[in-house]
Short mmCIF file of C-alpha atoms and ligand atoms in Angstrom, two decimals:
data_model
loop_
_atom_site.label_atom_id
_atom_site.label_comp_id
_atom_site.label_asym_id
_atom_site.label_seq_id
_atom_site.Cartn_x
_atom_site.Cartn_y
_atom_site.Cartn_z
CA ALA A 5 -45.03 30.60 -32.98
CA LYS A 6 -41.79 31.70 -34.60
CA ARG A 7 -39.76 29.96 -31.95
CA THR A 8 -41.42 26.59 -31.60
CA GLY A 9 -38.29 25.14 -33.25
CA GLY A 10 -39.96 21.79 -33.53
CA ASN A 11 -43.14 20.19 -34.68
CA ARG A 12 -44.94 20.12 -31.37
CA ALA A 13 -48.47 21.36 -31.31
CA CYS A 14 -48.88 24.75 -29.74
CA PHE A 15 -52.20 25.59 -28.24
CA PHE A 16 -52.02 29.29 -28.52
CA ASN A 17 -50.42 29.91 -31.87
CA GLU A 18 -53.14 32.30 -32.79
CA ILE A 19 -52.52 34.76 -30.02
CA GLU A 20 -51.41 38.11 -31.27
CA ARG A 21 -48.32 39.45 -29.68
CA ASP A 22 -49.72 42.52 -28.01
CA SER A 23 -53.28 41.60 -27.36
CA ARG A 24 -54.40 41.20 -23.80
CA SER A 25 -56.79 38.66 -25.07
CA HIS A 26 -58.72 36.22 -23.01
CA GLU A 27 -56.46 33.45 -24.21
CA ARG A 28 -53.32 35.22 -23.18
CA ILE A 29 -54.62 35.97 -19.72
CA ARG A 30 -55.64 32.36 -19.33
CA LEU A 31 -52.21 31.18 -20.43
CA GLU A 32 -50.50 33.52 -18.02
CA ALA A 33 -52.57 32.11 -15.18
CA GLU A 34 -51.83 28.57 -16.28
CA LEU A 35 -48.13 29.26 -16.47
CA LYS A 36 -48.23 30.67 -12.97
CA ARG A 37 -49.88 27.50 -11.82
CA ALA A 38 -47.38 25.36 -13.76
CA LEU A 39 -44.47 27.03 -12.01
CA LEU A 40 -45.95 26.24 -8.61
CA ALA A 41 -46.81 22.69 -9.70
CA ASP A 42 -43.27 22.06 -10.96
CA GLU A 43 -44.39 21.43 -14.53
CA ILE A 44 -41.52 23.36 -16.04
CA THR A 45 -38.73 20.97 -16.95
CA ILE A 46 -35.66 21.10 -19.15
CA ALA A 47 -34.27 19.26 -22.13
CA PHE A 48 -30.63 19.00 -23.16
CA GLN A 49 -29.30 19.19 -26.71
CA PRO A 50 -25.65 18.16 -27.20
CA LYS A 51 -23.07 20.49 -28.71
CA ILE A 52 -20.52 18.63 -30.82
CA ASP A 53 -16.95 19.43 -31.74
CA CYS A 54 -17.09 19.65 -35.56
CA ALA A 55 -13.68 18.06 -36.06
CA THR A 56 -13.49 15.36 -33.39
CA LEU A 57 -17.24 14.71 -32.95
CA ARG A 58 -16.78 14.86 -29.20
CA VAL A 59 -19.64 16.09 -27.03
CA VAL A 60 -18.39 19.41 -25.74
CA GLY A 61 -21.46 20.60 -23.88
CA ALA A 62 -25.20 20.94 -24.04
CA GLU A 63 -27.79 23.63 -24.48
CA VAL A 64 -30.59 23.67 -21.92
CA LEU A 65 -34.07 24.20 -23.34
CA ALA A 66 -37.20 24.89 -21.31
CA ARG A 67 -40.12 22.53 -21.60
CA TRP A 68 -43.61 22.62 -20.07
CA ASP A 69 -44.78 19.21 -19.07
CA HIS A 70 -48.46 20.01 -19.27
CA PRO A 71 -50.78 17.52 -17.59
CA GLU A 72 -53.28 17.49 -20.46
CA ARG A 73 -51.40 18.81 -23.46
CA GLY A 74 -48.13 16.94 -23.06
CA LEU A 75 -44.66 18.35 -23.49
CA LEU A 76 -44.75 21.88 -24.80
CA ALA A 77 -41.89 23.72 -26.53
CA PRO A 78 -40.95 27.27 -25.42
CA GLY A 79 -42.53 28.78 -28.52
CA CYS A 80 -45.80 28.16 -26.72
CA PHE A 81 -45.03 30.08 -23.57
CA ILE A 82 -41.80 32.10 -23.56
CA ASP A 83 -43.39 35.17 -25.17
CA VAL A 84 -46.17 35.27 -22.61
CA ALA A 85 -43.64 34.75 -19.83
CA GLU A 86 -41.52 37.60 -21.17
CA GLU A 87 -44.41 39.97 -21.30
CA SER A 88 -45.37 39.28 -17.73
CA ASP A 89 -43.02 39.00 -14.81
CA LEU A 90 -43.11 35.27 -15.06
CA ILE A 91 -39.93 35.14 -17.14
CA THR A 92 -37.92 35.87 -14.01
CA ARG A 93 -39.37 32.91 -12.15
CA LEU A 94 -39.26 30.68 -15.17
CA GLY A 95 -35.67 31.67 -15.90
CA ASP A 96 -34.58 31.06 -12.32
CA ARG A 97 -36.29 27.69 -12.37
CA VAL A 98 -34.60 26.61 -15.59
CA LEU A 99 -31.21 27.79 -14.37
CA GLU A 100 -31.59 25.99 -11.09
CA LEU A 101 -32.68 22.75 -12.73
CA ALA A 102 -29.78 22.99 -15.17
CA CYS A 103 -27.17 23.69 -12.54
CA ARG A 104 -28.48 20.92 -10.32
CA GLN A 105 -28.30 18.41 -13.16
CA GLY A 106 -24.88 19.72 -14.20
CA ARG A 107 -23.68 19.12 -10.65
CA VAL A 108 -25.04 15.53 -10.68
CA TRP A 109 -23.12 14.84 -13.92
CA LEU A 110 -19.98 16.39 -12.43
CA ASP A 111 -20.33 14.06 -9.46
CA HIS A 112 -20.58 11.19 -11.91
CA GLY A 113 -17.31 12.30 -13.49
CA GLN A 114 -18.75 14.10 -16.54
CA ARG A 115 -17.66 17.73 -16.68
CA LEU A 116 -20.28 18.99 -19.09
CA PRO A 117 -20.50 22.72 -19.88
CA LEU A 118 -24.11 23.93 -20.06
CA ALA A 119 -25.57 26.84 -21.99
CA VAL A 120 -28.78 28.29 -20.59
CA ASN A 121 -31.00 30.75 -22.54
CA VAL A 122 -31.79 34.03 -20.88
CA SER A 123 -34.02 36.70 -22.29
CA ILE A 124 -32.86 40.26 -22.38
CA ARG A 125 -35.77 41.11 -20.07
CA GLN A 126 -34.23 38.89 -17.41
CA LEU A 127 -30.74 40.35 -17.84
CA GLU A 128 -32.00 43.87 -17.49
CA LYS A 129 -33.93 43.26 -14.27
CA PRO A 130 -32.13 44.28 -11.11
CA GLY A 131 -31.18 41.31 -8.98
CA PHE A 132 -30.42 38.98 -11.94
CA THR A 133 -26.71 38.84 -11.30
CA ALA A 134 -27.10 38.11 -7.59
CA ARG A 135 -29.62 35.34 -8.27
CA VAL A 136 -27.38 33.61 -10.84
CA LEU A 137 -24.49 33.65 -8.37
CA ASP A 138 -26.83 32.35 -5.63
CA ILE A 139 -28.00 29.49 -7.82
CA LEU A 140 -24.42 28.53 -8.61
CA GLU A 141 -23.57 28.53 -4.97
CA ILE A 142 -26.64 26.57 -3.86
CA THR A 143 -26.22 23.93 -6.55
CA GLY A 144 -22.42 23.77 -6.48
CA PHE A 145 -22.21 24.04 -10.27
CA PRO A 146 -18.92 25.70 -11.33
CA ALA A 147 -19.42 29.11 -12.94
CA GLU A 148 -16.82 28.35 -15.62
CA LEU A 149 -19.07 25.57 -16.94
CA LEU A 150 -22.00 27.95 -17.38
CA GLN A 151 -22.73 29.92 -20.51
CA LEU A 152 -25.65 32.27 -20.87
CA GLU A 153 -27.21 32.60 -24.35
CA VAL A 154 -28.86 35.89 -25.16
CA THR A 155 -30.81 36.27 -28.42
CA GLU A 156 -29.57 39.07 -30.63
CA THR A 157 -32.33 41.70 -30.73
CA VAL A 158 -32.88 45.36 -31.14
CA ALA A 159 -33.79 45.29 -27.48
CA MET A 160 -30.11 45.19 -26.65
CA GLY A 161 -30.74 48.80 -26.07
CA ASP A 162 -28.37 49.75 -23.32
CA PRO A 163 -24.99 48.03 -23.60
CA GLU A 164 -23.64 49.94 -20.61
CA ARG A 165 -26.35 48.65 -18.32
CA ILE A 166 -26.00 45.09 -19.53
CA SER A 167 -22.22 45.15 -19.28
CA GLU A 168 -22.47 46.51 -15.77
CA ALA A 169 -24.87 43.74 -14.75
CA ALA A 170 -22.73 41.11 -16.43
CA LYS A 171 -19.45 42.16 -14.88
CA PRO A 172 -19.64 40.07 -11.67
CA LEU A 173 -20.80 37.11 -13.76
CA LEU A 174 -17.82 37.41 -16.11
CA GLU A 175 -15.51 37.76 -13.14
CA ALA A 176 -16.98 34.54 -11.74
CA GLY A 177 -16.10 32.75 -15.00
CA ILE A 178 -19.47 32.67 -16.73
CA THR A 179 -19.37 33.24 -20.49
CA PHE A 180 -22.00 34.80 -22.79
CA ALA A 181 -23.14 33.75 -26.28
CA ILE A 182 -25.11 35.72 -28.86
CA ASP A 183 -27.96 33.46 -29.90
CA ASP A 184 -29.51 33.45 -33.37
CA PHE A 185 -26.62 35.54 -34.58
CA GLY A 186 -27.26 37.27 -37.90
CA THR A 187 -31.01 37.69 -37.44
CA GLY A 188 -31.05 40.71 -35.13
CA TYR A 189 -30.45 44.31 -35.94
CA SER A 190 -27.69 45.06 -33.53
CA SER A 191 -24.71 46.89 -35.03
CA LEU A 192 -21.25 45.37 -34.68
CA ALA A 193 -20.14 48.48 -32.79
CA HIS A 194 -22.93 47.79 -30.36
CA LEU A 195 -22.15 44.10 -29.97
CA GLN A 196 -18.52 44.86 -29.44
CA ARG A 197 -19.35 46.67 -26.22
CA LEU A 198 -21.20 43.66 -24.87
CA PRO A 199 -19.43 40.86 -23.00
CA PHE A 200 -19.89 38.03 -25.51
CA ASN A 201 -17.29 35.48 -26.57
CA THR A 202 -19.43 33.15 -28.65
CA PHE A 203 -21.60 33.48 -31.76
CA LYS A 204 -24.37 31.02 -32.37
CA ILE A 205 -25.06 31.14 -36.10
CA ASP A 206 -28.79 31.16 -36.68
CA ARG A 207 -30.37 28.04 -38.12
CA SER A 208 -31.74 29.90 -41.14
CA PHE A 209 -28.20 30.33 -42.50
CA ILE A 210 -27.34 26.70 -41.87
CA SER A 211 -30.44 25.43 -43.65
CA GLY A 212 -29.50 27.54 -46.64
CA LEU A 213 -26.01 26.07 -46.97
CA ALA A 214 -26.93 23.43 -49.51
CA ASP A 215 -28.42 25.57 -52.22
CA ASP A 216 -27.95 29.22 -51.37
CA HIS A 217 -24.58 30.77 -52.02
CA HIS A 218 -25.54 33.83 -49.97
CA SER A 219 -25.96 31.61 -46.90
CA ARG A 220 -22.61 30.03 -47.61
CA SER A 221 -20.91 33.46 -47.85
CA ILE A 222 -22.63 34.72 -44.71
CA VAL A 223 -21.54 31.67 -42.72
CA GLN A 224 -17.98 31.96 -44.04
CA THR A 225 -17.95 35.65 -43.11
CA ILE A 226 -19.18 34.96 -39.61
CA LEU A 227 -16.55 32.27 -39.20
CA ALA A 228 -13.80 34.61 -40.39
CA MET A 229 -15.01 37.42 -38.16
CA ALA A 230 -15.19 35.09 -35.18
CA LYS A 231 -11.68 33.93 -35.86
CA SER A 232 -10.23 37.41 -35.90
CA LEU A 233 -12.24 38.51 -32.87
CA ASN A 234 -11.23 35.32 -31.10
CA TYR A 235 -14.84 34.34 -30.60
CA GLU A 236 -16.09 30.81 -30.52
CA VAL A 237 -18.79 29.76 -32.99
CA VAL A 238 -21.60 27.29 -32.62
CA ALA A 239 -23.69 26.44 -35.68
CA GLU A 240 -27.32 25.84 -34.78
CA GLY A 241 -29.79 23.59 -36.54
CA VAL A 242 -27.32 21.27 -38.29
CA GLU A 243 -29.52 18.63 -39.87
CA THR A 244 -27.48 17.07 -42.69
CA GLU A 245 -24.04 15.60 -43.18
CA GLU A 246 -23.49 18.04 -45.99
CA GLN A 247 -24.01 21.02 -43.65
CA HIS A 248 -21.71 19.48 -41.09
CA ALA A 249 -19.02 18.87 -43.73
CA PHE A 250 -19.22 22.46 -44.94
CA LEU A 251 -18.92 23.79 -41.39
CA ALA A 252 -15.99 21.56 -40.51
CA GLU A 253 -14.15 22.43 -43.72
CA ASN A 254 -14.65 26.15 -43.04
CA GLY A 255 -13.27 26.03 -39.54
CA CYS A 256 -16.43 26.06 -37.46
CA THR A 257 -15.58 24.55 -34.11
CA THR A 258 -18.93 23.50 -32.70
CA ALA A 259 -22.23 22.25 -34.09
CA GLN A 260 -25.63 21.47 -32.68
CA GLY A 261 -28.64 20.00 -34.42
CA PHE A 262 -30.93 17.14 -35.18
CA LEU A 263 -28.14 15.44 -37.19
CA PHE A 264 -26.52 14.59 -33.86
CA ALA A 265 -29.48 14.60 -31.47
CA ARG A 266 -32.76 16.27 -30.65
CA PRO A 267 -33.15 17.89 -27.24
CA MET A 268 -33.73 15.15 -24.69
CA PRO A 269 -34.38 14.73 -20.97
CA ALA A 270 -31.40 14.40 -18.68
CA GLU A 271 -31.97 10.71 -18.06
CA HIS A 272 -31.54 9.99 -21.79
CA PHE A 273 -28.55 12.21 -22.22
CA GLU A 274 -26.09 9.98 -20.43
CA ALA A 275 -27.02 6.88 -22.42
CA TRP A 276 -27.05 8.91 -25.65
CA SER A 277 -23.53 10.30 -25.10
CA LYS A 278 -22.15 6.87 -24.25
CA ALA A 279 -23.64 5.42 -27.42
CA PHE A 280 -22.39 8.37 -29.47
CA LEU A 281 -18.88 7.97 -28.09
CA MET A 282 -18.86 4.21 -28.55
CA ASP A 283 -19.92 4.64 -32.13
CA GLY A 284 -16.21 5.16 -32.70
CA ASN A 285 -15.26 6.86 -35.93
CA HIS A 286 -18.79 7.82 -36.97
CA PRO A 287 -18.31 6.90 -40.65
CA ARG A 288 -21.75 8.34 -41.27
CA LEU A 289 -20.44 11.77 -40.35
CA ALA A 290 -17.01 11.60 -41.96
CA VAL A 291 -15.98 15.09 -43.02
CA GLY A 292 -16.10 15.45 -46.76
CA ALA A 293 -18.13 12.27 -47.25
CA GLN A 294 -20.53 12.14 -50.13
CA PRO A 295 -24.15 12.59 -49.10
P1 LIG B 26 -32.69 28.70 -29.37
O1 LIG B 26 -32.01 29.07 -28.12
O2 LIG B 26 -32.15 29.26 -30.67
O3 LIG B 26 -32.69 27.13 -29.38
C1 LIG B 26 -32.60 26.30 -30.49
C2 LIG B 26 -33.94 25.79 -30.92
O4 LIG B 26 -33.81 25.11 -32.17
C3 LIG B 26 -34.57 24.77 -29.96
O5 LIG B 26 -35.98 24.93 -30.04
C4 LIG B 26 -34.16 23.45 -30.59
O6 LIG B 26 -35.01 22.37 -30.27
C5 LIG B 26 -34.23 23.77 -32.05
N1 LIG B 26 -33.36 22.96 -32.87
C6 LIG B 26 -32.13 22.47 -32.50
N2 LIG B 26 -31.57 21.77 -33.52
C7 LIG B 26 -32.44 21.85 -34.54
C8 LIG B 26 -32.40 21.34 -35.88
O7 LIG B 26 -31.47 20.68 -36.32
N3 LIG B 26 -33.48 21.64 -36.68
C9 LIG B 26 -34.56 22.37 -36.19
N4 LIG B 26 -35.56 22.56 -37.05
N5 LIG B 26 -34.60 22.86 -34.94
C10 LIG B 26 -33.56 22.61 -34.14
P2 LIG B 26 -36.91 25.07 -28.79
O8 LIG B 26 -36.48 24.16 -27.69
O9 LIG B 26 -38.30 24.97 -29.27
O10 LIG B 26 -36.58 26.55 -28.31
C11 LIG B 26 -36.99 27.65 -29.03
C12 LIG B 26 -36.46 28.95 -28.44
O11 LIG B 26 -37.04 29.23 -27.18
C13 LIG B 26 -34.94 28.91 -28.17
O12 LIG B 26 -34.25 29.14 -29.33
C14 LIG B 26 -34.81 30.04 -27.16
O13 LIG B 26 -34.72 31.29 -27.83
C15 LIG B 26 -36.13 29.97 -26.42
N6 LIG B 26 -35.92 29.29 -25.13
C16 LIG B 26 -35.80 27.96 -24.88
N7 LIG B 26 -35.61 27.74 -23.55
C17 LIG B 26 -35.58 28.96 -22.98
C18 LIG B 26 -35.40 29.40 -21.62
O14 LIG B 26 -35.16 28.61 -20.67
N8 LIG B 26 -35.43 30.75 -21.38
C19 LIG B 26 -35.60 31.67 -22.39
N9 LIG B 26 -35.64 32.98 -22.09
N10 LIG B 26 -35.78 31.26 -23.68
C20 LIG B 26 -35.78 29.95 -23.94
MG1 LIG B 27 -30.23 29.19 -27.43
MG1 LIG B 28 -33.60 31.92 -30.05
MG1 LIG B 29 -30.80 30.03 -31.54
#
């Protein structure tokens, strides 16, 4: 349940990672059914320009709209999907839903970049690249508005293979972000050979900003490194004005977190962004303001 990222109830918290327990098998079957029944949906969380407070994009997050258990966060089902082949189908579904919605917004005059999470398991499977390009073509969503977020893990085993798979995607204009940056064990030499242009600073460092000088130093170091590598940086999990002020003062370009908005369904996103824009100068979020 490490990745629930919220306070939603999870009905299989207790499942051990590697056990082929009864529960896990049941969940796998249910997920299979959910995919056929169109119960997998997506939520959007805005990404905000730290300095101007403009909405500069959104992250797409998978949700399972379970008929009995309500809306479930990915912490409840991504692990199981990753360990079976279901992650491919789930990932395709999420990407297609995202691109379709992105296209609708584009047709309404809002050119919103979208970041979609992909697991390393998906990236490494043959056919991934072709399917991403297919989905872009079918939905008519521009490749240059799509970013793929890959969580930093030890599993980034074979940079050559990943780079090779990513090449046609990069050529099409898709960008790649390293998610949860700072929590994995990948070496910088290793990361350097991968096709990323964005760091997403893990929430754990952001939540430490207020009272942990190590967190502050780590965040400043990531920002400095990003600057000299010409990477973009998104701070995840920004919950307080104080955190936002620190990030803005230290040159972080983009922030995402409950301070601005929780992940929400597409039909709320439009209204939310209008209200956020119309809120004018956002005195509540003024950089350097006292808490
Ligand atoms: P992530 O990609 O790092 O996404 C950020 C998570 O942090 C989201 O949780 C989001 O709701 C949560 N979050 C955002 N702002 C705040 C904040 O201010 N405070 C707190 N406490 N949490 C915040 P969510 O939606 O539960 O997703 C959890 C993880 O599941 C994601 O982490 C991502 O690794 C994975 N995931 C989500 N959707 C997909 C998907 O479509 N495919 C794959 N492969 N993984 C996905
Ligand atoms: Mg992410
Ligand atoms: Mg993550
Ligand atoms: Mg993350």
